[in-house]
Short mmCIF file of C-alpha atoms and ligand atoms in Angstrom, two decimals:
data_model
loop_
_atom_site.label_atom_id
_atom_site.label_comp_id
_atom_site.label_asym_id
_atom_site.label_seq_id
_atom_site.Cartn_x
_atom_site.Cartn_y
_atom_site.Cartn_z
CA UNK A 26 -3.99 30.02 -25.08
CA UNK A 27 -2.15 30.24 -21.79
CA UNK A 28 -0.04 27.14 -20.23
CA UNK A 29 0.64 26.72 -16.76
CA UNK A 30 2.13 24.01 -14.23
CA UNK A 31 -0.04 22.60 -11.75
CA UNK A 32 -0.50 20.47 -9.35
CA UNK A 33 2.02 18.14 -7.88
CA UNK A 34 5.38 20.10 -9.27
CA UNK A 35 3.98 23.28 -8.27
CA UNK A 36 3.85 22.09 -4.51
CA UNK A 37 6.90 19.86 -4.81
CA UNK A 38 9.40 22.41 -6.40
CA UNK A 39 8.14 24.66 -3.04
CA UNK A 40 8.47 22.12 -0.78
CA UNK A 41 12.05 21.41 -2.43
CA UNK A 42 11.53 17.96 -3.38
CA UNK A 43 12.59 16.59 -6.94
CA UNK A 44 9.64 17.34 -9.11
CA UNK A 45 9.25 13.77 -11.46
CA UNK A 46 5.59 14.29 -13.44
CA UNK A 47 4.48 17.66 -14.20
CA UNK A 48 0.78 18.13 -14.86
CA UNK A 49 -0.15 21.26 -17.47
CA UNK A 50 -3.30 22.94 -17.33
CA UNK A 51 -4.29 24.92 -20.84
CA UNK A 52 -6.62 28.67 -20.49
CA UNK A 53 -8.25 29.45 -23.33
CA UNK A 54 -8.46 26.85 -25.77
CA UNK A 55 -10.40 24.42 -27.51
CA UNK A 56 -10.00 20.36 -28.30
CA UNK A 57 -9.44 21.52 -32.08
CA UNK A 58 -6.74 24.06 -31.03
CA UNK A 59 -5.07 21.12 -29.42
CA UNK A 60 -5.02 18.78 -31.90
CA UNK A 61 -4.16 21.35 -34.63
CA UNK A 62 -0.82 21.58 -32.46
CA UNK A 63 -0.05 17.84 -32.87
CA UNK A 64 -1.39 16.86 -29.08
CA UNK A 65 -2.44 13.51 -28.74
CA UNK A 66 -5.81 12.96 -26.92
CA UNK A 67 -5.70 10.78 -23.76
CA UNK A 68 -9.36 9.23 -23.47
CA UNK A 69 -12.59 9.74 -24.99
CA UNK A 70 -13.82 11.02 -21.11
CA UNK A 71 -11.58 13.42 -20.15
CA UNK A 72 -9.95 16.56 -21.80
CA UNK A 73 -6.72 15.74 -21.21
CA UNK A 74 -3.86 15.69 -23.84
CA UNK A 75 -0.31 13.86 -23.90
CA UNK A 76 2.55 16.45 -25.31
CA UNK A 77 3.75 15.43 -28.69
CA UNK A 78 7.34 15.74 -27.89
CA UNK A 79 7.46 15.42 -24.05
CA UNK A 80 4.41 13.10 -23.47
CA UNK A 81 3.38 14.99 -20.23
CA UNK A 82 -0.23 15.59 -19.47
CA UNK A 83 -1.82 18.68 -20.73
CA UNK A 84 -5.47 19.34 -19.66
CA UNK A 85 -7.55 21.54 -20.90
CA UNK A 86 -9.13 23.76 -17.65
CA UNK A 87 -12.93 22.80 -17.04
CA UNK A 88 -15.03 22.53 -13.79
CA UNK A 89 -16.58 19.42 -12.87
CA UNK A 90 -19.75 18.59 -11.62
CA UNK A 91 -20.82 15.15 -9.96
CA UNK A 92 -24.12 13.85 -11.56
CA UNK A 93 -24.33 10.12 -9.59
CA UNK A 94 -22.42 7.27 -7.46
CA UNK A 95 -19.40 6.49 -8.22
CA UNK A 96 -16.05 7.85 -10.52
CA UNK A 97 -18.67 7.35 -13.60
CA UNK A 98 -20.58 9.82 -12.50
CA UNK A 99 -19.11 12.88 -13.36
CA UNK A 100 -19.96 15.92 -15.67
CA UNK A 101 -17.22 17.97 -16.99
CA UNK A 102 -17.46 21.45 -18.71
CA UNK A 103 -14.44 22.25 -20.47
CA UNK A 104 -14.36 25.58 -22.53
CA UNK A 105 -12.33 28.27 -23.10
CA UNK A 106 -14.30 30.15 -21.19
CA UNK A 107 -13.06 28.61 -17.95
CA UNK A 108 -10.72 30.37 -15.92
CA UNK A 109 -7.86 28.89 -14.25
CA UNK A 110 -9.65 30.27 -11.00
CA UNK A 111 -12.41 27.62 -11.91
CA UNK A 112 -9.98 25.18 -12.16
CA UNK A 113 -7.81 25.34 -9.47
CA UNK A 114 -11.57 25.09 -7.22
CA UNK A 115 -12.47 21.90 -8.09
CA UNK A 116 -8.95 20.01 -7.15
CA UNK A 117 -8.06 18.35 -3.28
CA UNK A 118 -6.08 19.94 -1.41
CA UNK A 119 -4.90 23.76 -1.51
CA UNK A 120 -1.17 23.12 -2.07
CA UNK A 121 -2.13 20.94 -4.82
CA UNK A 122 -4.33 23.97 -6.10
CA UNK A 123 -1.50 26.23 -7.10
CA UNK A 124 -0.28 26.91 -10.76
CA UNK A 125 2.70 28.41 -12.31
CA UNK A 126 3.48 30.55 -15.51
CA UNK A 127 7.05 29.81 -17.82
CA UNK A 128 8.27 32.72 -15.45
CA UNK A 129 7.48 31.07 -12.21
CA UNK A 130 4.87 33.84 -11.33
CA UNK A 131 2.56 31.45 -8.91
CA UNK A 132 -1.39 31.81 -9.12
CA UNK A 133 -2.62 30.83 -5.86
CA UNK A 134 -5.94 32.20 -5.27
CA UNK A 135 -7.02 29.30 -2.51
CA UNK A 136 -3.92 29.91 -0.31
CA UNK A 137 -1.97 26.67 -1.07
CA UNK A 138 1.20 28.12 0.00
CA UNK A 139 -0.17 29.71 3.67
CA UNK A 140 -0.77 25.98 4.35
CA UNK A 141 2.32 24.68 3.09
CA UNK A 142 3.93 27.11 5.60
CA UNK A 143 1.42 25.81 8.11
CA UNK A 144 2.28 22.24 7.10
CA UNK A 145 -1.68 21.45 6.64
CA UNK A 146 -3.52 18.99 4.13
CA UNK A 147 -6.52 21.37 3.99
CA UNK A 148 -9.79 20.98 1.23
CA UNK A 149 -9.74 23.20 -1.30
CA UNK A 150 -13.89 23.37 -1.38
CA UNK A 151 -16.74 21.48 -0.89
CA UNK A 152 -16.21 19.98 -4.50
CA UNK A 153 -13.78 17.54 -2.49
CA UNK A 154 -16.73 15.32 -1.72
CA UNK A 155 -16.90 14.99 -5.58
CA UNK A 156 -14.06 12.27 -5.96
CA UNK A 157 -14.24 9.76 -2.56
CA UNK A 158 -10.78 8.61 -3.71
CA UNK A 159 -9.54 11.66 -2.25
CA UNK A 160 -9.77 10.16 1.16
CA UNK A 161 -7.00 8.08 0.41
CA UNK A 162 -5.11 10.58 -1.25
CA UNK A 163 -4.81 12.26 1.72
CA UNK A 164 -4.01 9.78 3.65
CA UNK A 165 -1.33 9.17 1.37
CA UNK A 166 -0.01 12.33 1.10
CA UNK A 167 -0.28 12.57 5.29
CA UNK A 168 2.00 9.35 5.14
CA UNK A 169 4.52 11.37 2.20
CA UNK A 170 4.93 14.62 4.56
CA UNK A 171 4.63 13.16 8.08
CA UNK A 172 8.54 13.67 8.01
CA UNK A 173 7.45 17.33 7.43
CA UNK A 174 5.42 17.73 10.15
CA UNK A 175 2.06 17.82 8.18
CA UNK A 176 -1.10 17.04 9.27
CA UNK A 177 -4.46 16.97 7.96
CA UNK A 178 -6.87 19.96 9.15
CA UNK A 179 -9.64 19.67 11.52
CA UNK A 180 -11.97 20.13 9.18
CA UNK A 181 -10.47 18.03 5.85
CA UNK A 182 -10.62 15.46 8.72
CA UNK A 183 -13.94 15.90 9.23
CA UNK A 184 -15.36 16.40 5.34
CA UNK A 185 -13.87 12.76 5.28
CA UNK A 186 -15.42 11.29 7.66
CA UNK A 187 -18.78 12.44 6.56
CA UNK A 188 -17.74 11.03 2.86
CA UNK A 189 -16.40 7.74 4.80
CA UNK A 190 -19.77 7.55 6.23
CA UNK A 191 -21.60 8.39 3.52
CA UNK A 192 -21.32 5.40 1.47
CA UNK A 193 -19.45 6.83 -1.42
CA UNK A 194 -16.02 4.85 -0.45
CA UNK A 195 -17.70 1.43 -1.81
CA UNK A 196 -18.30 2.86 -4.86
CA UNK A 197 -14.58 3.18 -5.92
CA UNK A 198 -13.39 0.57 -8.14
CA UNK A 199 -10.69 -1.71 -6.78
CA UNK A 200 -8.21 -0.92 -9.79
CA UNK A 201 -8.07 3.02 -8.48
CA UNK A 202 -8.25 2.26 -4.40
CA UNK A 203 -5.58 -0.52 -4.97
CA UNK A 204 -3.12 2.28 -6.57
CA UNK A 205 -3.10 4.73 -3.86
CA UNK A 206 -3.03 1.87 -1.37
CA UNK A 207 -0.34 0.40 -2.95
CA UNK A 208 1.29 3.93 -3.48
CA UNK A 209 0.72 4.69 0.40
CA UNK A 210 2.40 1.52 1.49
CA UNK A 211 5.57 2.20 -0.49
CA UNK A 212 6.09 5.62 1.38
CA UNK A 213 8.47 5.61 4.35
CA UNK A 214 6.13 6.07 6.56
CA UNK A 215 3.05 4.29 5.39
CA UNK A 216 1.51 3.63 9.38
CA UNK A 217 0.11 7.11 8.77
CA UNK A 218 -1.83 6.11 6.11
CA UNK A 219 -3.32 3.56 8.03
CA UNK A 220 -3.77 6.06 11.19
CA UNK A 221 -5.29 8.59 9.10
CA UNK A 222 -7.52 5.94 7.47
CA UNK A 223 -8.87 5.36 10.75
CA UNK A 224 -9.26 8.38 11.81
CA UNK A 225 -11.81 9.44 9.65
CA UNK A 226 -13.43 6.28 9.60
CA UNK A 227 -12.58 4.77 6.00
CA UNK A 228 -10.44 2.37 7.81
CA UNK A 229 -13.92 0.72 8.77
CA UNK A 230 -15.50 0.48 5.67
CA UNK A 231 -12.35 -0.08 3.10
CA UNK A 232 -10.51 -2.75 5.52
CA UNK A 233 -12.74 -3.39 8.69
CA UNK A 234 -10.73 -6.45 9.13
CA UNK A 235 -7.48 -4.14 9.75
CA UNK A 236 -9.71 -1.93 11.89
CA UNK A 237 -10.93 -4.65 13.94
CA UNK A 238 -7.63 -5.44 15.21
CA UNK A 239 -7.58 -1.80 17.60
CA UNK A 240 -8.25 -2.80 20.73
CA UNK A 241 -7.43 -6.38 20.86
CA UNK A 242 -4.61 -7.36 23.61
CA UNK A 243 -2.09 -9.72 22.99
CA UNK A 244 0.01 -11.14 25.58
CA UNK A 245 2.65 -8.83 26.86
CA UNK A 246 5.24 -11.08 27.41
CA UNK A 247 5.60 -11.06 23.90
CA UNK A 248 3.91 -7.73 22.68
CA UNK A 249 5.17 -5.03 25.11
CA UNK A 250 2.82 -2.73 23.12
CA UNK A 251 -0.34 -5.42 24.08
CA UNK A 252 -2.66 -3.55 21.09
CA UNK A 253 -2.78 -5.75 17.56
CA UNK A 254 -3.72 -2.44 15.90
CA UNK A 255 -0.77 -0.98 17.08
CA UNK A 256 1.61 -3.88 16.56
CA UNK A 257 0.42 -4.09 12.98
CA UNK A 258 1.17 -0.06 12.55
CA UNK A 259 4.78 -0.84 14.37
CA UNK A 260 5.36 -3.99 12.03
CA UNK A 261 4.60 -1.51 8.83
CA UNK A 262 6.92 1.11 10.02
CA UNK A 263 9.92 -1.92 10.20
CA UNK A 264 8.66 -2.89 6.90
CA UNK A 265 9.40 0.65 5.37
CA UNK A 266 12.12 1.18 7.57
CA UNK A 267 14.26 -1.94 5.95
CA UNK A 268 13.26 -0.86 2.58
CA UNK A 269 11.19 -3.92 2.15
CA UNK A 270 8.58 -4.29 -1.24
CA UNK A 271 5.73 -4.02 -1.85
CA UNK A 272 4.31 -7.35 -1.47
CA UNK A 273 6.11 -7.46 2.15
CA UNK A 274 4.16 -4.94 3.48
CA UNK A 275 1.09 -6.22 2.08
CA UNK A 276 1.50 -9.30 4.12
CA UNK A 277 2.65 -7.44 7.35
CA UNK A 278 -0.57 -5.36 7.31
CA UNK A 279 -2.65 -8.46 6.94
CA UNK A 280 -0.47 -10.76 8.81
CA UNK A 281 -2.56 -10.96 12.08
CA UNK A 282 -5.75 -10.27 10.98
CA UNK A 283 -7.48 -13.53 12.39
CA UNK A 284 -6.85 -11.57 15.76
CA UNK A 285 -9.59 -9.34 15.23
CA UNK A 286 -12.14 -12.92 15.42
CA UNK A 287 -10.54 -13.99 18.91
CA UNK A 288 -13.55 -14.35 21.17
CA UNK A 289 -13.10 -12.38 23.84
CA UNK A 290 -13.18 -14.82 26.86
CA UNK A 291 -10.10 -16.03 25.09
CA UNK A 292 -7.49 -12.99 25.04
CA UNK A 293 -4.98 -11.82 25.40
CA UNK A 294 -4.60 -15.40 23.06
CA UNK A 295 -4.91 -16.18 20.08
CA UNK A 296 -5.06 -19.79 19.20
CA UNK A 297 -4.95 -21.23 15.88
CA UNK A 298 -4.92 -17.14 14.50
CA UNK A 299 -3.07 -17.64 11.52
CA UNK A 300 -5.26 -20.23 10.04
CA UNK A 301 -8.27 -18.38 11.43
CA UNK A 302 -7.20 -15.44 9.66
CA UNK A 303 -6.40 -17.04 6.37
CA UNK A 304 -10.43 -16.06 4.66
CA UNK A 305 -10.34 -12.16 5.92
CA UNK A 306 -7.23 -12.03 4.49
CA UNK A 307 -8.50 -13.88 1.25
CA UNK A 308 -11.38 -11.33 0.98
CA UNK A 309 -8.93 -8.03 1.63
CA UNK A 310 -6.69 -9.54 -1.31
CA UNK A 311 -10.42 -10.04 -3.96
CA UNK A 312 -12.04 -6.73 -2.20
CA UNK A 313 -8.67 -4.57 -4.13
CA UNK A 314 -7.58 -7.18 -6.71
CA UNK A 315 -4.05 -7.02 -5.06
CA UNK A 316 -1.50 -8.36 -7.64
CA UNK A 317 -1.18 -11.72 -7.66
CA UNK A 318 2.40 -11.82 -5.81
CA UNK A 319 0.68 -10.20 -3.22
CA UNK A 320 -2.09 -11.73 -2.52
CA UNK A 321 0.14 -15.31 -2.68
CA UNK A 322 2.48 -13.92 0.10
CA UNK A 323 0.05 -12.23 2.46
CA UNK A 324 -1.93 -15.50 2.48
CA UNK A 325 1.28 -17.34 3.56
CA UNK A 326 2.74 -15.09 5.71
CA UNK A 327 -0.79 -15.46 7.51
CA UNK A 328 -0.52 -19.11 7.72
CA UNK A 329 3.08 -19.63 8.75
CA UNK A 330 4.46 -16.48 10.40
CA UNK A 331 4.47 -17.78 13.41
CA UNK A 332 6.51 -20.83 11.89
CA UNK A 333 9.24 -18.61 11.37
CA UNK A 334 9.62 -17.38 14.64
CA UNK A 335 9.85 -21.05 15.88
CA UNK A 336 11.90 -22.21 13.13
CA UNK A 337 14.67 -23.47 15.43
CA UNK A 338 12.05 -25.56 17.17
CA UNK A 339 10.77 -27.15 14.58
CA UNK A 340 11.08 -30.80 13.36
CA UNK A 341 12.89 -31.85 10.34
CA UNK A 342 9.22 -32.89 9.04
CA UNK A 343 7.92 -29.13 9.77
CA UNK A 344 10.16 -27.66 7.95
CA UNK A 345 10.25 -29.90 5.16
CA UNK A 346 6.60 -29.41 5.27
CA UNK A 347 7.24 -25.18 5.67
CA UNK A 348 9.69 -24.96 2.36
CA UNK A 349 7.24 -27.08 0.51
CA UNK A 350 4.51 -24.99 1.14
CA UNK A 351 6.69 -22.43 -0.47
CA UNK A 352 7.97 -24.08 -2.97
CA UNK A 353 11.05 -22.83 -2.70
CA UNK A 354 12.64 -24.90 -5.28
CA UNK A 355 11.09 -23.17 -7.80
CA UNK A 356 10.10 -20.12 -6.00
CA UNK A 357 13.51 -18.82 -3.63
CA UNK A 358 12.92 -15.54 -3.79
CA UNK A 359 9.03 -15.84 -2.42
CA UNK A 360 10.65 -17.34 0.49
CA UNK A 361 12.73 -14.80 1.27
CA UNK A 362 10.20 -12.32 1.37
CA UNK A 363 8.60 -14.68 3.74
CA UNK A 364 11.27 -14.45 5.89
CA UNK A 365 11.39 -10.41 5.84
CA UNK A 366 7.69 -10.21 6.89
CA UNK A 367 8.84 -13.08 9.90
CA UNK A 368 11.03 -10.46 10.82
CA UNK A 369 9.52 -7.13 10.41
CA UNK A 370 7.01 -8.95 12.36
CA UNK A 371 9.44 -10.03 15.16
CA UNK A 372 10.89 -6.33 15.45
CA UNK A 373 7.36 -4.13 15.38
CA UNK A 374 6.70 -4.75 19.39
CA UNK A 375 7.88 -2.06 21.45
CA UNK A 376 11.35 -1.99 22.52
CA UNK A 377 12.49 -4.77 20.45
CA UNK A 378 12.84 -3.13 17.06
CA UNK A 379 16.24 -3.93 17.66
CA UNK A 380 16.55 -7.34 18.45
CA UNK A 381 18.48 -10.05 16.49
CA UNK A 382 16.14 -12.69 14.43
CA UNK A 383 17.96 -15.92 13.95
CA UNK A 384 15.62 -17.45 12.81
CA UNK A 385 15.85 -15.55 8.75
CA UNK A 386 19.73 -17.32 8.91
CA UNK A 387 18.45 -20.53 10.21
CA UNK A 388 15.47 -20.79 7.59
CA UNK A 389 17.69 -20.02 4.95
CA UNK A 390 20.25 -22.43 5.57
CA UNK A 391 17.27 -25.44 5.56
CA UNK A 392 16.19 -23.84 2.41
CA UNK A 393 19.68 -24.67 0.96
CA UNK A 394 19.78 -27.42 2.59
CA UNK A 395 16.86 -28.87 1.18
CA UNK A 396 17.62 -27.40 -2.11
CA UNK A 397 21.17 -29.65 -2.16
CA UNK A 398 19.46 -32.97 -3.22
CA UNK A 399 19.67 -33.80 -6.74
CA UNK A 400 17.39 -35.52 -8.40
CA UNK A 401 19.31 -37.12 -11.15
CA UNK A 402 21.25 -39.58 -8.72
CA UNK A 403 17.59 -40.67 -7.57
CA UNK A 404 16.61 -40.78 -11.59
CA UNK A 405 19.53 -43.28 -12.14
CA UNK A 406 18.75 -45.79 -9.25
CA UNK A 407 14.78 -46.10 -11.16
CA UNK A 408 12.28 -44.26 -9.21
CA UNK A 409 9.89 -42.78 -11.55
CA UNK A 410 6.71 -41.21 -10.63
CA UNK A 411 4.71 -40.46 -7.38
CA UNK A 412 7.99 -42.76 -6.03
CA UNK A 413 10.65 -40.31 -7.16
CA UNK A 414 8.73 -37.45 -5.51
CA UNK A 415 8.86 -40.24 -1.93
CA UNK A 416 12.43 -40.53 -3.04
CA UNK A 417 13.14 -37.06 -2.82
CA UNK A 418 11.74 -35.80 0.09
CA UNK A 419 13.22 -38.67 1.93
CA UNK A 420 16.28 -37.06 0.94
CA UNK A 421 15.34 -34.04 1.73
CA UNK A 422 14.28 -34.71 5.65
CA UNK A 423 17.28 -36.53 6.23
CA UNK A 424 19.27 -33.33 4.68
CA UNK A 425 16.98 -31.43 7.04
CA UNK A 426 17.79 -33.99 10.04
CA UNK A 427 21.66 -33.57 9.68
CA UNK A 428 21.11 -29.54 8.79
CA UNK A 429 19.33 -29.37 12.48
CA UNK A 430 21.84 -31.49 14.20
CA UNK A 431 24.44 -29.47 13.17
CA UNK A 432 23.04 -26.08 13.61
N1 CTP B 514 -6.34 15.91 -8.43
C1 CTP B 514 -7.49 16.10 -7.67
N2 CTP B 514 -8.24 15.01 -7.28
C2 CTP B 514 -7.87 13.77 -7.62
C3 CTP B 514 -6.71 13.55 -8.38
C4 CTP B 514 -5.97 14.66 -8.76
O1 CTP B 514 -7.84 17.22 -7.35
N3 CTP B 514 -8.61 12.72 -7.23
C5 CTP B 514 -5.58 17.10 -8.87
C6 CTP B 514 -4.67 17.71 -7.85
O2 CTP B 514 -4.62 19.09 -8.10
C7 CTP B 514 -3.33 17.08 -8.15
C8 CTP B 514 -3.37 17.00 -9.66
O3 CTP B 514 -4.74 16.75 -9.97
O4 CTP B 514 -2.25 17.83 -7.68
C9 CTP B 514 -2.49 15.92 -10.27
O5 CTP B 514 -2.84 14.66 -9.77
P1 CTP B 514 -1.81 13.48 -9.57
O6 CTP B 514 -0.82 13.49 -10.66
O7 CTP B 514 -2.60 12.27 -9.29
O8 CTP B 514 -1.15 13.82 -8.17
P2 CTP B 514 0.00 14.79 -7.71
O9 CTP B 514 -0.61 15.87 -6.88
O10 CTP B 514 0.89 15.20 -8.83
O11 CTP B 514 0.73 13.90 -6.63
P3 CTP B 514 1.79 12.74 -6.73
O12 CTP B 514 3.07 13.42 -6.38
O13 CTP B 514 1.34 11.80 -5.69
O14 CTP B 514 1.73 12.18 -8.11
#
């Protein structure tokens, strides 16, 4: 039995990043052999094993063949008869084909470290086109290495858009897409995975409502950059910029989407977009089974981001209306987050990345504001019931009125 590194640590100790999973492959040995030596078995489909001591992934080297649609339908062949050669074939990209002995002595038969030099995402083989999730995954890893000056190859490029147009993307379950999306976004420069989406045309047929949005002007006065496509790329580069979660730069890629249904007669406006927007964004969220925290604050950064950026226009009764839509009694930190997208939003137009947003201080004040009244002063003079909710958000407007007045 021989053990070797693969994968991921192989190419990340070379690039000289910190190496955090490591991923075993095992020459020469059977599923008894394994267990005999106390491994623990990961699933009934795959021959993978957890360590007994370490818990990292050990899997047993097999080739792979696809027998139907879809991540069900696969074939594998694992014996130990299959050489790490075999292996190596059947994986992405070359610099995640490379393995490693205990003495560092790299096997590297499909040149994965030529293209690390050359700073390309390139195919290993045409067994790519086995696993159409691998058209995210390298748009993910484009959006990890940008910073590295990687790109994907010419022809990787153009194996994915044959897979993108092949029909094989909407067989990927949402559970599996929604991880690497959700791993792309969290990168620092997730706009590439977007870009490189597009590229190859998965953009179309995974998010067609983000896609839509290339090519549709806004005004300039207040998009320098005009393009919604673009804006939406600039306001997910602020997003990662400021460190912002997860579920902030969900809702800054979807923010605008009711954009992309503007007639055209009407642009470069866009009346009424946010509520137009409100069911593609409804059906992005269901299409990946975003996390619930997600899905809650794209759909309400859709309806009320442009609410934010008038906040210091807006009537006591707006905002009243605003924090109770976000329950931000109960739910303060969701309305923070809805001020971050306001603002990544506000900054990704060209040439104003830098600009001050009063607005996030001024929202936050009426959120404390509001927050001040007590009820128990309202409980002791006898409202009860539907009155003591009356009761308290007459307190709250007129905590609102003297919050504005003052501001
Ligand atoms: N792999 C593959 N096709 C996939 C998933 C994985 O070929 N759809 C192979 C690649 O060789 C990859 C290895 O399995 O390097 C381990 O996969 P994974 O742990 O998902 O990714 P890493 O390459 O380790 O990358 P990351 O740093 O993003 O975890």
């Amino acid at each position: 039995m021989r053990i070797y590194k693969v994968g991921g640590a192989v190419r990340d100790r070379l690039l000289g990043k910190p190496v955090t999973d490591i991923d075993w492959v095992v020459v020469g040995a059977t599923t008894e052999e394994m267990l005999a030596k106390g491994f623990r078995p990961v699933g009934a489909d795959f021959p993978v094993f957890l360590h007994p001591k370490s818990g990292e992934e050990y899997a047993l080297a097999r080739t792979e063949r696809k027998s139907g649609r879809g991540y069900g339908g696969f074939t594998f062949h694992a014996s130990p008869e299959v050489t790490l050669e075999e292996d190596l074939i059947r994986r992405d990209l070359t610099i995640n084909a490379m393995a490693e002995d205990d003495q560092q002595n790299l096997t590297d038969p499909y040149h994965g470290q030529r293209d690390l030099e050359a700073r390309l995402l390139r195919h290993v083989s045409p067994a790519f086109a086995e696993d159409p999730l691998r058209v995210l995954r390298v748009a993910r890893f484009a959006a990890r290495y940008t910073a590295l000056g990687f790109t994907v190859a010419p022809e990787t490029l153009e194996l994915m858009r044959q897979l993108s147009e092949s029909g094989e993307l909407e067989a990927l379950t949402p559970e599996r897409s929604w991880k690497e999306i959700s791993r792309a976004l969290m990168e620092d420069q997730p706009q590439v995975f977007i870009e490189v989406l597009r590229a190859c045309g998965a953009l179309k047929v995974l998010m067609p409502e983000v896609d839509a949005l290339f090519g549709v002007p806004q005004p300039p006065a207040h998009h320098p950059e005009i393009d919604t496509g673009a804006h939406t790329l600039s306001v997910l580069q602020q997003a990662a910029l400021h460190k912002q979660p997860l579920t902030v730069r969900w809702a800054c890629l979807l923010h605008d989407l009711g954009k992309g249904l503007t007639p055209e007669e009407e642009w470069p406006r866009h009346i009424a977009h946010e509520f137009k927007g409100l069911k593609l964004i409804k059906a992005v969220n269901e299409r990946f089974k975003a996390p619930r925290d997600c899905q809650e604050l794209a759909m309400l950064v859709g309806e009320y981001h442009t609410h934010g950026h008038r906040a210091l226009e807006l009537k006591p009764s707006t905002l009243l209306e605003l924090l109770q839509s976000f329950d931000v009694y109960r739910r303060p930190q969701r309305f923070e987050e809805f001020i971050a997208a306001c603002e990544m939003d506000a900054r990704g137009r060209e040439g104003l990345e830098q600009r001050s947003y009063p607005q996030a201080d001024y929202l936050r004040g009426a959120a404390t504001a509001a927050r001040s009244i007590a009820v128990q002063p309202l409980l002791e003079k006898g409202f009860k019931g539907p009155e003591l909710g009356e009761a308290i958000k007459r307190e709250r407007l007129k905590a609102l009125k003297a919050y504005k007045d003052n501001a």
